[in-house]
Amino acid sequence: MTPRTTDWWRHAAIYQVYPRSFADGNGDGIGDLAGVRSRLDYLQHLGIEAIWFSPWYLTPMADAGYDVTDFRRIDPRFGTLAEAEKLISEAHERDIRIIVDVVPNHVSNEHAWFTAALNAEPGSPERELFWFREGRGDDGELPPNAWQSIFGGSAWTRVPDGQWYLHLFAPEQPDLNWRNPLVRAEYEDILRFWFDRGVDGIRVDSAAMCSKDPDLPDYDHSVFPDPHPYVDLDENHDIYRGWRAVADSYSEPRALIGEVWLADPDRFAQYLRADELHSAFNFDFLGCSWDPTALRTVIDQTLAAHVGVGAPSTWVLSNHDVTRHVTRYGRPDTSTAAGIRQYNPVVDEDLGRRRARAAALLTMALPGAVYIYQGEELGLPEVEDIPAHRRDDPIYHRTNGEDPGRDGCRVPLPWNGTTEPYGFSPDGAASPWLPQPATWARLTAAAQDADPHSMLTLYRQALARRAAEPALGDGPMQWLDYAPDVLAFTRGESFTCIVNLSATPVQLPDDAQVLVTSQPLSQGVLPVDTSVWLRTA
Ligand code: NOJ
Ligand code: CA
């Protein structure tokens, strides 16, 4: 891979920072930009090539910052615009690209547009920026349709004059009307605002949901309708063509990365056509069970879907919305058939971590870009015992705890020390905004730093090798028929990755040189749930 090329997004290792939980510089128990700036050396040493920041904008935090009041201001909890600009240039000095999160489907209910809409009449241009409708029933006392919020409960909230507004997520996140040209113009301007400040890419939140069927028709929630009234409408593509034109207008073109959750790989790939988004997260891979056949199928489908549009694949194991994969892989059933978040009565964390190590090498060897969610390089598990009164996620509260929500993967990172806050905040600071487990002393970055067998060391070794290996990142791969229930493939002339998902150890080729391995090897044997990178003749 060649660093500092304009197509960095085709192969980069991209690290997701969830600013609230990364590092707290000022001691209020909440992560912030000062904290990130103080840890840039750590990220550089880790070997990542870009950082994606979950939202850092002004927000009332009804959905942890995915409810944005003003995209041109940094939330004071996180810092200032001047600090963000410094962070961008300090990252660039280290050859690290910056991706920021843009949320087009909705804004905060405190956004100036929404407060103006509330103060304006039904039918006013201000209300036309959102989805205001009259209710059903004799007095309009019933919501306009039966749509359910993705976070639980109705997707509609009534305002004092009797109208209702649509929110696919929390009531504090009113949906924008993308048929309105002002919405389109505003977002293209927001992109320019950040691109002009040196930002290299945008992560597009809920990218397939922006457009709605203006009739807002009811549908049966028990089956996925085709067409769906708000998932994957054709009009979305026009939005991203406009964004692509903005991104391409820079001398060093900016990248657009979509959060596109769609079951149909061909519909997914349409977002990645040459004049739309550059790439999108691979949620099929993220949700795949630890099973050789299932993994191989997902990998093949991914590659097949991308090749037709010329876009690079991405490989993702965790993010701020799903149960951390150390925990998922430690369950008796590693499939996510019951949902990407579940309560886990039985988790074998050692098994989960062993598989996570193997999965890291698999992921980093596959063609395309790879995403690393903060803390996965430390092997953090999901925190499943957060007391109800400390939980923050609206999903937990709006489903009355039926869905555990996402707090368990958002617990502040442990940096050093043996007790909370584990260096997340300076000494004497307020408690972290979510409690950290008493068992995390051995998982701190400091505890793992010099340990040759730690997850952190494995990530550093693998990322360094990946960057140095011309055949890794973007480009072709070739499956090998190696042994039953073993995934093996080559990249280029002399690189091989082997992942043992079978129940028995397998012999490695005897003329191979071991580059990186997820577990110690003895006598040329690859243990169960272990991956190895080899230099082959
Ligand atoms: C997807 C984001 O990843 C998630 O955290 C957020 O709650 C929803 N979109 C709504 O913005
Ligand atoms: Ca802070």
Coordinates of C-alpha atoms and ligand atoms in Angstrom, one line a residue:
M1 CA 0.0 0.0 0.0
T2 CA 1.2 3.5 -0.8
P3 CA 0.5 6.0 1.9
R4 CA -0.9 9.5 1.2
T5 CA -2.5 8.6 -2.0
T6 CA -5.8 10.1 -3.0
D7 CA -7.5 6.8 -2.8
W8 CA -6.5 6.1 0.8
W9 CA -10.2 5.1 1.4
R10 CA -9.8 2.0 -0.8
H11 CA -7.4 0.3 1.6
A12 CA -7.0 2.3 4.9
A13 CA -7.2 1.0 8.4
I14 CA -9.7 3.4 9.9
Y15 CA -10.2 3.8 13.6
Q16 CA -13.5 4.9 15.0
V17 CA -13.3 7.4 17.8
Y18 CA -16.5 7.7 19.9
P19 CA -15.5 11.0 21.4
R20 CA -17.5 10.8 24.6
S21 CA -15.7 7.6 25.6
F22 CA -12.2 7.9 24.2
A23 CA -10.3 10.1 26.6
D24 CA -11.3 12.9 29.0
G25 CA -8.9 15.9 28.9
N26 CA -10.6 18.3 31.3
G27 CA -11.8 15.9 34.0
D28 CA -15.6 16.2 33.7
G29 CA -15.9 12.4 33.1
I30 CA -16.8 12.9 29.4
G31 CA -14.3 12.3 26.6
D32 CA -13.3 15.3 24.6
L33 CA -11.1 16.7 21.8
A34 CA -8.3 17.5 24.3
G35 CA -8.3 13.9 25.3
V36 CA -8.1 12.8 21.7
R37 CA -5.2 15.2 21.0
S38 CA -3.3 13.8 23.9
R39 CA -3.6 10.3 22.5
L40 CA -2.7 10.9 18.9
D41 CA 0.7 9.4 19.5
Y42 CA -1.0 6.2 20.7
L43 CA -3.1 6.1 17.5
Q44 CA -0.1 6.7 15.4
H45 CA 1.8 3.9 17.2
L46 CA -1.2 1.6 16.7
G47 CA -0.7 2.1 13.0
I48 CA -4.1 3.4 11.8
E49 CA -4.3 5.6 8.7
A50 CA -7.6 7.5 9.4
I51 CA -9.9 8.3 12.2
W52 CA -13.6 8.5 11.9
F53 CA -15.2 10.6 14.6
S54 CA -18.7 9.9 15.8
P55 CA -20.5 13.3 16.1
W56 CA -18.8 16.0 17.9
Y57 CA -21.3 18.8 17.2
L58 CA -23.5 20.9 19.4
T59 CA -26.1 18.5 20.8
P60 CA -28.5 18.0 23.8
M61 CA -27.2 14.3 23.7
A62 CA -30.7 12.7 23.5
D63 CA -29.0 10.1 21.2
A64 CA -25.4 10.6 22.2
G65 CA -24.7 13.3 19.7
Y66 CA -26.6 11.8 16.8
D67 CA -29.1 14.6 17.5
V68 CA -27.3 17.6 16.2
T69 CA -28.3 21.2 17.0
D70 CA -25.6 22.8 14.8
F71 CA -23.2 21.1 12.5
R72 CA -20.9 24.1 12.4
R73 CA -20.3 24.1 16.1
I74 CA -18.5 21.7 18.4
D75 CA -20.3 20.8 21.5
P76 CA -18.7 22.6 24.5
R77 CA -18.5 19.2 26.3
F78 CA -16.0 18.2 23.5
G79 CA -14.2 21.5 23.0
T80 CA -14.2 24.2 20.4
L81 CA -14.0 24.6 16.6
A82 CA -10.5 25.9 17.0
E83 CA -9.5 22.7 18.8
A84 CA -11.1 20.6 16.1
E85 CA -9.1 22.4 13.5
K86 CA -5.9 21.8 15.5
L87 CA -6.8 18.2 15.9
I88 CA -7.2 17.9 12.1
S89 CA -3.9 19.4 11.4
E90 CA -2.1 17.4 14.2
A91 CA -3.5 14.2 12.7
H92 CA -2.4 15.2 9.2
E93 CA 1.1 15.9 10.5
R94 CA 1.1 12.2 11.5
D95 CA -0.3 11.1 8.1
I96 CA -3.7 10.3 9.7
R97 CA -6.8 11.2 7.7
I98 CA -9.9 12.6 9.4
I99 CA -13.5 11.5 8.7
V100 CA -16.4 13.2 10.4
D101 CA -19.9 11.9 10.9
V102 CA -22.8 13.7 9.1
V103 CA -26.4 12.9 10.0
P104 CA -28.8 13.7 7.2
N105 CA -31.9 11.9 8.2
H106 CA -32.7 14.1 11.2
V107 CA -31.6 17.0 13.4
S108 CA -32.0 17.7 17.1
N109 CA -35.4 19.1 18.2
E110 CA -33.2 22.0 19.5
H111 CA -32.0 22.8 15.9
A112 CA -33.0 26.3 14.8
W113 CA -35.0 24.8 12.0
F114 CA -37.1 22.7 14.3
T115 CA -37.8 25.4 16.9
A116 CA -38.8 27.7 14.0
A117 CA -41.1 25.0 12.7
L118 CA -42.7 24.6 16.1
N119 CA -43.3 28.3 16.3
A120 CA -44.7 28.5 12.8
E121 CA -48.2 27.6 11.5
P122 CA -49.3 24.2 10.1
G123 CA -48.6 24.3 6.4
S124 CA -45.8 26.9 6.8
P125 CA -42.5 26.7 4.9
E126 CA -40.8 26.1 8.2
R127 CA -42.8 23.0 8.8
E128 CA -42.2 21.8 5.2
L129 CA -38.5 21.2 6.2
F130 CA -39.8 18.3 8.3
W131 CA -42.7 15.8 8.1
F132 CA -45.6 17.5 9.9
R133 CA -49.0 15.9 9.4
E134 CA -52.5 16.0 10.9
G135 CA -53.4 13.0 13.0
R136 CA -56.1 10.4 12.4
G137 CA -59.2 9.9 14.6
D138 CA -62.0 12.3 15.2
D139 CA -59.8 14.9 16.8
G140 CA -56.5 13.9 15.2
E141 CA -55.6 12.2 18.4
L142 CA -54.1 9.2 16.7
P143 CA -50.7 9.4 14.9
P144 CA -50.9 9.9 11.1
N145 CA -49.8 6.3 10.6
A146 CA -48.7 3.3 12.5
W147 CA -44.9 3.6 11.8
Q148 CA -42.8 2.5 14.7
S149 CA -39.6 4.3 15.8
I150 CA -36.4 2.2 15.3
F151 CA -35.7 3.0 19.0
G152 CA -39.2 1.7 20.1
G153 CA -42.6 3.3 20.4
S154 CA -44.4 5.4 17.8
A155 CA -42.5 7.2 15.1
W156 CA -44.7 10.3 15.7
T157 CA -45.0 12.9 18.4
R158 CA -47.8 15.5 18.7
V159 CA -47.1 19.2 19.1
P160 CA -49.3 21.6 21.0
D161 CA -51.3 22.8 18.0
G162 CA -52.4 19.2 17.3
Q163 CA -50.1 18.3 14.4
W164 CA -47.7 15.4 14.6
Y165 CA -44.1 15.2 13.4
L166 CA -42.2 12.1 12.2
H167 CA -39.1 10.8 13.9
L168 CA -37.8 7.4 12.8
F169 CA -35.5 7.5 15.9
A170 CA -36.1 9.3 19.2
P171 CA -38.7 12.1 19.5
E172 CA -35.7 14.5 19.9
Q173 CA -34.6 13.6 16.4
P174 CA -37.2 15.0 13.9
D175 CA -36.8 13.6 10.4
L176 CA -35.9 16.1 7.6
N177 CA -37.9 16.3 4.4
W178 CA -35.3 15.6 1.7
R179 CA -37.7 16.6 -1.0
N180 CA -37.1 20.2 0.1
P181 CA -34.3 21.9 -1.8
L182 CA -33.3 23.9 1.3
V183 CA -32.4 20.7 3.0
R184 CA -30.2 19.6 0.2
A185 CA -28.5 22.9 -0.1
E186 CA -27.9 23.1 3.6
Y187 CA -26.2 19.7 3.8
E188 CA -24.0 20.3 0.8
D189 CA -22.9 23.5 2.6
I190 CA -22.2 21.5 5.8
L191 CA -19.9 19.2 3.7
R192 CA -18.1 22.2 2.3
F193 CA -17.7 23.6 5.8
W194 CA -15.8 20.6 7.0
F195 CA -13.9 19.8 3.8
D196 CA -12.7 23.4 3.8
R197 CA -11.3 22.7 7.2
G198 CA -9.3 19.8 5.9
V199 CA -11.6 16.9 6.7
D200 CA -10.8 14.1 4.3
G201 CA -14.1 12.2 4.4
I202 CA -17.6 12.0 5.7
R203 CA -19.4 9.1 7.3
V204 CA -23.0 9.3 6.3
D205 CA -25.4 8.3 9.1
S206 CA -28.5 6.1 8.2
A207 CA -27.7 6.8 4.6
A208 CA -30.5 4.7 3.1
M209 CA -33.3 6.2 5.1
C210 CA -33.4 9.9 4.1
S211 CA -36.1 9.8 1.5
K212 CA -39.7 9.0 2.3
D213 CA -42.7 8.1 0.3
P214 CA -44.6 11.4 0.7
D215 CA -47.9 9.5 1.1
L216 CA -46.4 8.0 4.3
P217 CA -48.3 4.7 3.7
D218 CA -48.8 2.2 6.5
Y219 CA -47.3 -1.2 6.1
D220 CA -47.1 -4.5 7.9
H221 CA -44.2 -4.2 10.4
S222 CA -43.9 -8.0 10.6
V223 CA -42.5 -8.3 7.1
F224 CA -40.1 -6.1 5.2
P225 CA -42.2 -4.5 2.4
D226 CA -41.0 -4.0 -1.1
P227 CA -41.0 -1.2 -1.8
H228 CA -40.5 0.1 1.7
P229 CA -41.9 3.6 2.5
Y230 CA -38.6 4.9 3.9
V231 CA -35.8 2.4 3.4
D232 CA -33.8 2.6 0.2
L233 CA -35.9 4.8 -2.0
D234 CA -34.5 5.6 -5.4
E235 CA -34.4 9.3 -4.6
N236 CA -31.6 8.7 -2.1
H237 CA -29.2 8.2 -5.0
D238 CA -29.7 11.7 -6.3
I239 CA -28.8 13.1 -2.8
Y240 CA -25.5 11.3 -2.9
R241 CA -24.7 12.3 -6.5
G242 CA -25.0 15.9 -5.2
W243 CA -22.6 15.1 -2.3
R244 CA -20.2 13.3 -4.6
A245 CA -20.0 16.4 -6.8
V246 CA -19.0 18.4 -3.7
A247 CA -16.5 15.8 -2.6
D248 CA -14.9 15.7 -6.1
S249 CA -14.7 19.5 -6.4
Y250 CA -11.6 19.4 -4.1
S251 CA -8.1 19.1 -5.6
E252 CA -7.6 16.2 -3.3
P253 CA -11.0 14.5 -3.5
R254 CA -12.9 13.8 -0.3
A255 CA -14.4 10.4 0.5
L256 CA -18.0 9.5 1.4
I257 CA -18.6 6.4 3.5
G258 CA -22.2 5.3 4.0
E259 CA -24.0 3.6 6.8
V260 CA -26.2 1.5 4.6
W261 CA -28.0 -1.4 6.2
L262 CA -29.7 -3.3 3.4
A263 CA -30.3 -7.0 3.0
D264 CA -30.0 -7.0 -0.8
P265 CA -26.4 -6.8 -1.8
D266 CA -27.2 -5.4 -5.2
R267 CA -29.3 -2.6 -3.8
F268 CA -26.5 -1.9 -1.3
A269 CA -24.0 -1.8 -4.2
Q270 CA -26.0 0.9 -6.0
Y271 CA -25.0 3.4 -3.3
L272 CA -21.4 2.8 -4.4
R273 CA -21.6 3.6 -8.0
A274 CA -18.9 5.8 -9.4
D275 CA -20.8 9.0 -8.9
E276 CA -22.2 8.2 -5.4
L277 CA -20.6 7.1 -2.2
H278 CA -17.1 5.8 -2.2
S279 CA -17.6 2.9 0.2
A280 CA -20.0 1.6 2.9
F281 CA -19.8 -0.4 6.1
N282 CA -20.0 -4.2 5.7
F283 CA -22.7 -5.1 8.2
D284 CA -23.2 -8.6 6.8
F285 CA -19.7 -9.4 7.8
L286 CA -20.1 -7.7 11.2
G287 CA -23.2 -9.9 11.8
C288 CA -21.8 -13.1 10.6
S289 CA -21.4 -16.0 12.9
W290 CA -18.0 -17.6 13.7
D291 CA -18.4 -20.3 11.2
P292 CA -16.3 -21.1 8.1
T293 CA -19.1 -21.6 5.7
A294 CA -21.0 -18.5 6.8
L295 CA -17.9 -16.4 6.7
R296 CA -16.8 -17.6 3.3
T297 CA -20.3 -17.0 1.9
V298 CA -20.3 -13.4 3.3
I299 CA -16.9 -12.7 2.0
D300 CA -17.7 -14.0 -1.5
Q301 CA -21.0 -12.1 -1.6
T302 CA -19.3 -8.9 -0.5
L303 CA -16.6 -9.2 -3.1
A304 CA -19.1 -10.0 -5.8
A305 CA -21.4 -7.1 -4.9
H306 CA -18.5 -4.6 -4.9
V307 CA -16.7 -5.7 -8.1
G308 CA -19.6 -4.7 -10.3
V309 CA -19.4 -1.1 -9.1
G310 CA -15.7 -0.9 -8.7
A311 CA -15.9 0.1 -5.1
P312 CA -13.6 -1.4 -2.4
S313 CA -15.0 -3.7 0.2
T314 CA -14.9 -2.8 3.9
W315 CA -14.5 -5.1 6.9
V316 CA -16.0 -4.3 10.2
L317 CA -16.3 -6.3 13.4
S318 CA -17.7 -3.8 15.9
N319 CA -19.0 -0.2 16.2
H320 CA -20.8 2.0 18.7
D321 CA -24.2 0.4 17.9
V322 CA -23.6 -3.3 18.4
T323 CA -22.4 -5.8 21.1
R324 CA -18.6 -5.9 21.1
H325 CA -17.3 -8.9 19.2
V326 CA -15.3 -10.4 22.0
T327 CA -18.6 -11.0 23.7
R328 CA -20.5 -12.0 20.6
Y329 CA -17.8 -14.6 19.7
G330 CA -17.9 -15.9 23.3
R331 CA -21.5 -16.9 23.1
P332 CA -22.7 -20.4 22.6
D333 CA -24.5 -19.2 19.4
T334 CA -22.4 -16.6 17.6
S335 CA -25.0 -15.7 15.0
T336 CA -26.9 -12.5 15.4
A337 CA -30.2 -14.0 14.3
A338 CA -31.8 -12.7 17.5
G339 CA -30.5 -9.2 16.8
I340 CA -27.2 -7.4 16.8
R341 CA -27.7 -6.7 20.5
Q342 CA -28.8 -9.4 23.0
Y343 CA -28.5 -10.2 26.6
N344 CA -25.9 -12.8 27.1
P345 CA -26.5 -15.1 30.0
V346 CA -23.4 -17.3 29.1
V347 CA -20.3 -15.8 27.7
D348 CA -16.9 -17.5 27.5
E349 CA -14.8 -14.4 27.3
D350 CA -11.5 -16.2 26.8
L351 CA -12.9 -18.0 23.8
G352 CA -14.4 -14.8 22.5
R353 CA -11.1 -13.0 22.8
R354 CA -9.2 -15.9 21.1
R355 CA -11.7 -15.8 18.2
A356 CA -11.5 -12.0 18.1
R357 CA -7.7 -12.3 17.7
A358 CA -8.2 -14.7 14.8
A359 CA -10.9 -12.5 13.3
A360 CA -8.6 -9.4 13.4
L361 CA -6.0 -11.1 11.2
L362 CA -8.7 -12.4 8.9
T363 CA -10.3 -8.9 8.6
M364 CA -7.0 -7.1 8.0
A365 CA -6.0 -9.5 5.3
L366 CA -9.1 -9.2 3.2
P367 CA -9.2 -6.9 0.2
G368 CA -10.3 -3.3 0.9
A369 CA -10.5 -1.1 3.9
V370 CA -10.8 -2.2 7.6
Y371 CA -12.5 -0.4 10.5
I372 CA -11.5 -0.7 14.1
Y373 CA -13.8 0.4 16.8
Q374 CA -12.0 2.1 19.7
G375 CA -11.2 -0.5 22.4
E376 CA -11.3 -3.5 20.2
E377 CA -7.5 -3.3 20.0
L378 CA -7.6 -3.7 23.8
G379 CA -10.0 -6.7 23.5
L380 CA -12.7 -5.0 25.5
P381 CA -15.8 -7.0 26.1
E382 CA -19.4 -5.7 26.1
V383 CA -20.2 -4.4 29.6
E384 CA -23.4 -6.1 30.4
D385 CA -24.1 -5.2 34.0
I386 CA -24.5 -1.5 33.8
P387 CA -27.2 -0.6 36.4
A388 CA -30.4 0.6 34.9
H389 CA -30.1 4.1 36.5
R390 CA -26.7 4.6 34.9
R391 CA -27.9 3.6 31.4
D392 CA -28.1 6.4 28.9
D393 CA -29.1 4.9 25.6
P394 CA -32.7 5.9 24.4
I395 CA -33.0 2.4 23.0
Y396 CA -32.8 0.9 26.4
H397 CA -35.3 3.3 27.9
R398 CA -37.7 3.3 25.0
T399 CA -37.9 -0.5 24.9
N400 CA -38.2 -0.7 28.7
G401 CA -34.9 -2.6 28.8
E402 CA -36.1 -5.2 26.4
D403 CA -33.2 -4.2 24.1
P404 CA -30.1 -3.8 26.2
G405 CA -29.2 -0.8 24.1
R406 CA -25.7 0.3 23.2
D407 CA -24.2 1.6 26.5
G408 CA -22.3 -1.7 27.0
C409 CA -20.0 -1.0 24.0
R410 CA -19.6 2.7 24.8
V411 CA -18.0 2.4 28.2
P412 CA -15.0 4.8 28.5
L413 CA -11.7 3.3 27.5
P414 CA -9.2 2.1 30.2
W415 CA -5.8 3.7 29.6
N416 CA -3.8 2.9 32.7
G417 CA -4.0 2.3 36.5
T418 CA -5.9 -0.3 38.4
T419 CA -9.2 1.3 39.3
E420 CA -11.8 3.6 37.7
P421 CA -11.3 5.9 35.8
Y422 CA -8.2 3.9 34.6
G423 CA -6.6 7.0 33.2
F424 CA -9.7 7.9 31.1
S425 CA -9.8 11.1 33.1
P426 CA -7.1 13.0 35.0
D427 CA -6.7 12.2 38.7
G428 CA -9.4 13.7 40.9
A429 CA -11.9 14.0 38.1
A430 CA -15.6 13.3 38.1
S431 CA -16.6 9.7 37.6
P432 CA -16.8 8.5 33.9
W433 CA -20.2 9.0 32.4
L434 CA -20.7 5.2 32.3
P435 CA -19.2 3.0 35.0
Q436 CA -16.1 0.9 34.1
P437 CA -15.8 -2.7 35.3
A438 CA -13.6 -3.4 38.3
T439 CA -12.0 -6.2 36.2
W440 CA -10.5 -3.9 33.5
A441 CA -7.1 -3.3 35.1
R442 CA -5.5 -6.0 33.0
L443 CA -7.1 -4.5 29.8
T444 CA -5.7 -1.0 30.0
A445 CA -3.5 0.2 27.2
A446 CA -0.6 0.5 29.6
A447 CA -1.0 -3.1 30.9
Q448 CA -0.9 -4.4 27.3
D449 CA 1.7 -2.0 26.0
A450 CA 4.8 -4.2 26.5
D451 CA 3.1 -7.6 26.7
P452 CA 4.0 -9.5 23.5
H453 CA 0.9 -11.6 23.8
S454 CA -1.6 -8.8 24.3
M455 CA -4.4 -7.8 21.9
L456 CA -2.8 -4.4 21.6
T457 CA 0.5 -5.9 20.5
L458 CA -1.3 -8.1 18.0
Y459 CA -3.1 -5.1 16.5
R460 CA 0.2 -3.2 16.3
Q461 CA 2.0 -6.0 14.6
A462 CA -0.8 -6.8 12.2
L463 CA -1.4 -3.1 11.2
A464 CA 2.4 -2.6 10.7
R465 CA 2.6 -5.6 8.6
R466 CA -0.5 -4.8 6.6
A467 CA 0.9 -1.3 5.8
A468 CA 4.2 -2.8 4.7
E469 CA 2.7 -5.6 2.6
P470 CA 2.0 -4.4 -1.0
A471 CA -0.5 -7.2 -1.6
L472 CA -2.7 -6.2 1.3
G473 CA -5.4 -3.6 1.3
D474 CA -7.1 -3.1 -2.1
G475 CA -6.7 -5.8 -4.7
P476 CA -7.5 -9.4 -5.6
M477 CA -7.5 -12.4 -3.3
Q478 CA -7.5 -16.1 -4.2
W479 CA -9.1 -18.9 -2.1
L480 CA -7.0 -21.9 -1.4
D481 CA -8.4 -25.4 -0.7
Y482 CA -6.5 -26.1 2.4
A483 CA -8.3 -28.2 4.9
P484 CA -12.0 -28.7 5.9
D485 CA -13.4 -25.8 7.9
V486 CA -10.3 -23.8 7.3
L487 CA -10.4 -20.5 5.5
A488 CA -7.2 -19.9 3.5
F489 CA -6.4 -17.4 0.8
T490 CA -3.5 -15.7 -0.9
R491 CA -2.9 -12.1 -1.6
G492 CA -0.4 -11.5 -4.4
E493 CA 2.5 -13.8 -5.1
S494 CA 3.7 -14.6 -1.6
F495 CA 1.2 -13.8 1.1
T496 CA -1.2 -16.3 2.6
C497 CA -3.7 -16.0 5.4
I498 CA -5.0 -19.2 7.1
V499 CA -7.8 -19.2 9.7
N500 CA -8.6 -22.4 11.5
L501 CA -12.3 -22.5 12.2
S502 CA -12.3 -26.3 12.5
A503 CA -12.4 -28.3 15.7
T504 CA -8.8 -29.7 15.3
P505 CA -5.4 -28.2 14.8
V506 CA -4.0 -28.2 11.3
Q507 CA -0.5 -28.5 9.9
L508 CA 0.9 -25.5 8.3
P509 CA 2.8 -25.7 5.0
D510 CA 6.4 -26.5 6.0
D511 CA 8.2 -24.1 3.6
A512 CA 6.3 -21.0 5.0
Q513 CA 7.6 -18.2 7.1
V514 CA 5.3 -17.0 9.8
L515 CA 4.7 -13.2 9.7
V516 CA 2.0 -12.8 12.3
T517 CA 0.0 -15.3 14.3
S518 CA -3.0 -14.8 16.6
Q519 CA -1.8 -17.5 19.0
P520 CA 1.6 -19.0 19.7
L521 CA 2.4 -21.9 17.3
S522 CA 4.3 -25.0 18.1
Q523 CA 5.9 -27.3 15.5
G524 CA 4.2 -25.8 12.5
V525 CA 0.7 -26.5 13.8
L526 CA -2.1 -24.0 13.6
P527 CA -4.4 -24.4 16.7
V528 CA -8.1 -24.1 16.7
D529 CA -9.6 -20.6 16.4
T530 CA -6.3 -19.2 15.3
S531 CA -5.1 -17.2 12.2
V532 CA -1.7 -16.9 10.7
W533 CA -0.2 -14.7 8.1
L534 CA 2.5 -16.5 6.1
R535 CA 5.2 -15.6 3.6
T536 CA 4.9 -18.3 1.0
A537 CA 7.2 -19.1 -1.8
Ligands
NOJ1 C1 -26.9 5.3 13.3 C2 -25.9 5.6 14.3 O1 -24.8 4.8 14.2 C3 -26.6 5.4 15.7 O2 -25.7 5.5 16.7 C4 -27.7 6.4 15.8 O3 -28.4 6.3 17.0 C5 -28.7 6.3 14.6 N1 -28.0 6.2 13.3 C6 -29.5 7.6 14.5 O4 -28.8 8.7 14.1
CA2 CA -14.2 16.1 29.3

